[in-house]
Amino acid sequence: MPAADTAILRLAIPAPIHGYFDYLPPGGMAAADLPAGVRVEVPFGRGRRLGLLVETAADSEVPRARLRQALRVLDSAPLLPPDLLVLLRWGAEYYRQPPGEMFWSMLPAGLRQGAPAEALEQAIRTTPAGAASGPSALRRAPRQAALLARLQAAGPVPATQLEAPDRRAASALFARGLAERCELTDTASAAVWPAPGEGLPLTADQTAAVGAVRPDDGFNVHLLHGVTGSGKTEVYLRLMAERLQAGRQSLVLVPEIGLTPQLLARLRSRFGDAVCALHSGLTDTERLAAWRAARTGRAAVLVGTRSALFVPLARPGLIILDEEHDSSFRQQEGVRYSARDLAVVRARELGVPLVLGSATPSLESLRHAREGRYRLLEMPRRVGGGCEPTLSLVDLGHHRQQQGLSTPLLAAMRRHLDADGQVLLFLNRRGFAPALWCTDCGHIVECPRCDARMTVHLGDSRLRCHHCGHEKRLPDACPACGSAGLAPVGQGTERIEEALASLFPNHRAARIDRDTMRRRDSLERQLDAVRRGEVRILVGTQMLTKGHDFPGISLVGILDADQGLFSSDYRASERLAQTIVQVAGRCGRGERPGEVLIQTRFPGHPLMARLCEEGYAGFAAALLAERRGAGWPPYTRLALLRAEAPGRRAPVAFLEAARELARGFGVAGTEVLGPAPAGMERRAGRYRQQLLFLAPDHRPLQRLLGQLVSRLATLPDARRVRWILDVDPHDLI
Ligand code: ADP
Ligand code: ZN
Ligand code: ZN
């Protein structure tokens, strides 16, 4: 028999298995005729499942007699283009995720359930009789004659493009047997993109950045390090417009909270209907429509959050990833991956440039730029010459505080408010107070399921655990001693808002955090009130840091900088500096110069001093040197194996066995540390332990993990724990 007839299908099937599944082709089909990327329905266990054809292979490790036969093939053309097949295979291997889950979690729900890749549109076309009919046949019916002529000249016409009189004429043509109904795929009717609108005249820095990205050079990674307000978005818009005019699509990835109505409005005003947004607010139907618009080329500009990296592109020309340092590019649940790092792989497969933009680039990207793998584009000046705000420290050990606001901060607030400025206060802690304390016996109310304190939410009289969601009514008496002397300790945004009402009764304040912003439009309403100047003081969490432009804010107060200074997570100080610089960047965008006050108990901390004196670049250089000295990323590669269970013993036993297994492989250069309890050992009722793998670069680490992953399920305690593997982990705690 010729090899083609005996070849097998290798499928990615959604199941928590670290491998692909082999099947025989459906009856009457040869594997060689099936292109990779089509969906195939197969028997699976006692049911059926859809799989995606990854490749055909001459042979299988499974004995032929045990291979089952696939049932049917759903697509005549690949659902996914070759670059996505490569990307997803690469991603599953690098992150050691079950490949079936990697492939299938990226598809819109409709496609996972078997919907056609192409949307079908109702259309009409000529019958053979209609095609042969001459102009004289319909002399008495000019409408019908005109429509028939149109169908003869243009081919099938979508029903949506017919006016009411045409639809009546069409019915008459059906009756005469000259026309008939048909279905068109949307590929066949892909739209022409409107010309992009006029942009702003670029500054010299912007011109240099735009000129440096030359699509003709093919794949290249550019790190655009531009201070807040330097006009990075305008650079992106110009690059996209150039690509659009060359008939090429752009894919733009932004952090979860970066896809603001402001950004969308800017994109729409420049590119009109050629823009298509992909975000978590879409219905399944809308998501599928957006996916199709990318795949057919109907949309020229695709903008979305991390999962948009996986949309197929008909005519790819450019990938942009804004705020590249942002941790929301990292998928932390289900299939784990970094959209930023995978964007590099995809751009390389497509042969297009990738632009990574940020005012506070990650240390990984800065290292790549230093060593010449990425091209560094710098925009150190704000548009219009406004200067970046100055940062200064307020030593909390030396100044009195009222409700978490120090005397120097209060004085600065009065000064700025009197001069008609607006004030932004940043505190990354929602709720009223982070703990409830008994003044009689010293008891602190803890979450019954976590090693954590319950947060006081006064507005609705609840205690909530911010780690597991557990909540209960605010008690009237101490659960330990029965005393009524319960006091909230520390500050959350809710408490600051309350304090502002008594400290600044004549200035309207607004709070922006997850509790006040359950709905997206309430966020926009508040932000509009800030922009119009009605709100004078804004207090909020992380939600405030990105994508928003407030020209009137002249003072920023960072209420507690110390959360990030002494964390056991080596990344905490990098994240702290990024947050401070991003929040600080919200001010001084208008006419007034900005001022930033950072409250801390550790004004002598060398990294803080560096940040204030030399800005982010100086800080990052110092931190890179520190990381190199300590052997932390980006100078080493890490992977984390976490295990959790309702009891303490099983995770430890499982990880100890995993450690012995890993050491037994003897991969040179690798090191295994642990197991050790996670930063918060008990969370949501489960004990959590972790094992850390280190290597000087990713190759030995990958060799180790490759051998380890397939064996983990066979360890004695594997069924008693839940385990996950995190490659290049973002959080170590
Ligand atoms: P970034 O993304 O770097 O923070 P933006 O692109 O949002 O900066 O630009 C900051 C502000 O400057 C925006 O209000 C924008 O409209 C304006 N701006 C950007 N480029 C120019 C330009 N070339 N000329 C005039 N204004 C500009
Ligand atoms: Zn008590
Ligand atoms: Zn809890």
Short mmCIF file of N, CA, C and O in Angstrom, two decimals, residues 584-630:
data_model
loop_
_atom_site.label_atom_id
_atom_site.label_comp_id
_atom_site.label_asym_id
_atom_site.label_seq_id
_atom_site.Cartn_x
_atom_site.Cartn_y
_atom_site.Cartn_z
N ALA A 584 2.30 58.25 38.41
CA ALA A 584 2.86 59.60 38.34
C ALA A 584 2.62 60.19 36.95
O ALA A 584 2.39 61.39 36.80
N GLY A 585 2.66 59.34 35.94
CA GLY A 585 2.48 59.80 34.56
C GLY A 585 1.09 60.34 34.28
O GLY A 585 0.86 60.96 33.25
N ARG A 586 0.15 60.13 35.20
CA ARG A 586 -1.21 60.67 35.00
C ARG A 586 -1.21 62.17 35.23
O ARG A 586 -2.20 62.83 34.95
N CYS A 587 -0.16 62.72 35.85
CA CYS A 587 -0.25 64.14 36.18
C CYS A 587 0.70 64.98 35.36
O CYS A 587 1.64 64.49 34.74
N GLY A 588 0.41 66.27 35.36
CA GLY A 588 1.27 67.22 34.64
C GLY A 588 1.16 67.08 33.14
O GLY A 588 2.07 67.43 32.41
N ARG A 589 0.03 66.54 32.66
CA ARG A 589 -0.11 66.39 31.21
C ARG A 589 -0.63 67.67 30.58
O ARG A 589 -0.54 67.84 29.38
N GLY A 590 -1.24 68.51 31.39
CA GLY A 590 -1.77 69.76 30.84
C GLY A 590 -0.69 70.83 30.90
O GLY A 590 0.49 70.58 30.69
N GLU A 591 -1.12 72.05 31.23
CA GLU A 591 -0.20 73.19 31.26
C GLU A 591 0.71 73.15 32.49
O GLU A 591 1.87 73.53 32.43
N ARG A 592 0.12 72.67 33.63
CA ARG A 592 0.87 72.77 34.89
C ARG A 592 1.89 71.65 35.01
O ARG A 592 1.62 70.52 34.63
N PRO A 593 3.02 71.97 35.63
CA PRO A 593 3.99 70.89 35.92
C PRO A 593 3.41 70.00 37.02
O PRO A 593 2.65 70.44 37.86
N GLY A 594 3.78 68.73 37.00
CA GLY A 594 3.21 67.81 37.96
C GLY A 594 4.12 67.60 39.16
O GLY A 594 5.33 67.78 39.10
N GLU A 595 3.51 67.23 40.29
CA GLU A 595 4.26 66.94 41.50
C GLU A 595 3.78 65.59 42.03
O GLU A 595 2.58 65.32 42.00
N VAL A 596 4.71 64.77 42.47
CA VAL A 596 4.34 63.45 42.98
C VAL A 596 4.95 63.25 44.36
O VAL A 596 6.15 63.41 44.54
N LEU A 597 4.12 62.94 45.35
CA LEU A 597 4.61 62.66 46.70
C LEU A 597 4.40 61.19 47.01
O LEU A 597 3.29 60.66 46.84
N ILE A 598 5.48 60.53 47.45
CA ILE A 598 5.42 59.10 47.73
C ILE A 598 5.61 58.90 49.23
O ILE A 598 6.67 59.21 49.77
N GLN A 599 4.59 58.39 49.91
CA GLN A 599 4.70 58.16 51.36
C GLN A 599 5.37 56.82 51.61
O GLN A 599 4.96 55.80 51.06
N THR A 600 6.39 56.84 52.47
CA THR A 600 7.10 55.59 52.77
C THR A 600 7.69 55.65 54.17
O THR A 600 7.97 56.73 54.70
N ARG A 601 7.88 54.46 54.77
CA ARG A 601 8.60 54.39 56.04
C ARG A 601 10.07 54.13 55.81
O ARG A 601 10.85 54.06 56.75
N PHE A 602 10.46 53.94 54.58
CA PHE A 602 11.85 53.58 54.27
C PHE A 602 12.43 54.51 53.22
O PHE A 602 12.78 54.07 52.12
N PRO A 603 12.55 55.80 53.54
CA PRO A 603 13.02 56.76 52.53
C PRO A 603 14.46 56.48 52.13
O PRO A 603 14.90 56.93 51.07
N GLY A 604 15.18 55.71 52.94
CA GLY A 604 16.57 55.44 52.62
C GLY A 604 16.77 54.23 51.72
O GLY A 604 17.89 53.90 51.35
N HIS A 605 15.69 53.57 51.35
CA HIS A 605 15.82 52.39 50.51
C HIS A 605 16.50 52.76 49.19
O HIS A 605 16.06 53.66 48.50
N PRO A 606 17.61 52.06 48.85
CA PRO A 606 18.40 52.50 47.69
C PRO A 606 17.62 52.52 46.38
O PRO A 606 17.83 53.41 45.54
N LEU A 607 16.70 51.56 46.19
CA LEU A 607 15.98 51.54 44.91
C LEU A 607 15.02 52.72 44.81
O LEU A 607 14.86 53.33 43.74
N MET A 608 14.39 53.09 45.96
CA MET A 608 13.48 54.23 45.95
C MET A 608 14.23 55.50 45.64
O MET A 608 13.79 56.35 44.85
N ALA A 609 15.40 55.63 46.27
CA ALA A 609 16.19 56.84 46.06
C ALA A 609 16.58 56.94 44.59
O ALA A 609 16.49 58.00 43.96
N ARG A 610 17.00 55.82 44.04
CA ARG A 610 17.39 55.77 42.63
C ARG A 610 16.25 56.20 41.72
O ARG A 610 16.42 56.96 40.77
N LEU A 611 15.05 55.69 42.03
CA LEU A 611 13.88 56.00 41.20
C LEU A 611 13.60 57.50 41.22
O LEU A 611 13.32 58.10 40.19
N CYS A 612 13.69 58.10 42.42
CA CYS A 612 13.39 59.53 42.51
C CYS A 612 14.46 60.37 41.83
O CYS A 612 14.17 61.38 41.20
N GLU A 613 15.71 59.96 41.97
CA GLU A 613 16.79 60.79 41.42
C GLU A 613 17.00 60.58 39.93
O GLU A 613 17.25 61.52 39.20
N GLU A 614 16.93 59.33 39.48
CA GLU A 614 17.32 59.06 38.09
C GLU A 614 16.18 58.59 37.21
O GLU A 614 16.38 58.30 36.04
N GLY A 615 15.00 58.47 37.78
CA GLY A 615 13.88 58.04 36.97
C GLY A 615 13.92 56.54 36.70
O GLY A 615 14.78 55.83 37.22
N TYR A 616 13.01 56.07 35.85
CA TYR A 616 12.87 54.64 35.65
C TYR A 616 14.11 54.00 35.03
O TYR A 616 14.50 52.90 35.40
N ALA A 617 14.73 54.71 34.08
CA ALA A 617 15.89 54.11 33.39
C ALA A 617 17.02 53.82 34.38
O ALA A 617 17.61 52.74 34.37
N GLY A 618 17.29 54.78 35.28
CA GLY A 618 18.34 54.59 36.27
C GLY A 618 17.98 53.48 37.24
O GLY A 618 18.80 52.63 37.60
N PHE A 619 16.72 53.48 37.65
CA PHE A 619 16.24 52.44 38.55
C PHE A 619 16.40 51.07 37.91
O PHE A 619 16.90 50.13 38.53
N ALA A 620 15.98 50.96 36.64
CA ALA A 620 16.02 49.66 35.97
C ALA A 620 17.46 49.18 35.82
O ALA A 620 17.74 47.98 35.99
N ALA A 621 18.38 50.09 35.54
CA ALA A 621 19.79 49.70 35.40
C ALA A 621 20.30 49.13 36.72
O ALA A 621 20.99 48.11 36.76
N ALA A 622 19.96 49.80 37.83
CA ALA A 622 20.41 49.33 39.14
C ALA A 622 19.80 47.96 39.46
O ALA A 622 20.48 47.07 39.97
N LEU A 623 18.53 47.82 39.14
CA LEU A 623 17.86 46.56 39.46
C LEU A 623 18.40 45.41 38.59
O LEU A 623 18.54 44.28 39.07
N LEU A 624 18.72 45.72 37.33
CA LEU A 624 19.30 44.68 36.48
C LEU A 624 20.62 44.19 37.06
O LEU A 624 20.90 42.99 37.08
N ALA A 625 21.44 45.13 37.54
CA ALA A 625 22.72 44.74 38.13
C ALA A 625 22.49 43.86 39.36
O ALA A 625 23.17 42.85 39.56
N GLU A 626 21.48 44.24 40.15
CA GLU A 626 21.17 43.46 41.34
C GLU A 626 20.72 42.04 40.97
O GLU A 626 21.14 41.06 41.57
N ARG A 627 19.88 41.96 39.95
CA ARG A 627 19.37 40.65 39.52
C ARG A 627 20.50 39.77 38.98
O ARG A 627 20.54 38.57 39.21
N ARG A 628 21.40 40.39 38.23
CA ARG A 628 22.51 39.61 37.68
C ARG A 628 23.36 39.05 38.82
O ARG A 628 23.71 37.87 38.85
N GLY A 629 23.61 39.93 39.83
CA GLY A 629 24.42 39.50 40.96
C GLY A 629 23.76 38.37 41.73
O GLY A 629 24.41 37.43 42.18
N ALA A 630 22.43 38.45 41.89
CA ALA A 630 21.72 37.46 42.70
C ALA A 630 21.33 36.23 41.89
O ALA A 630 20.82 35.26 42.45
#
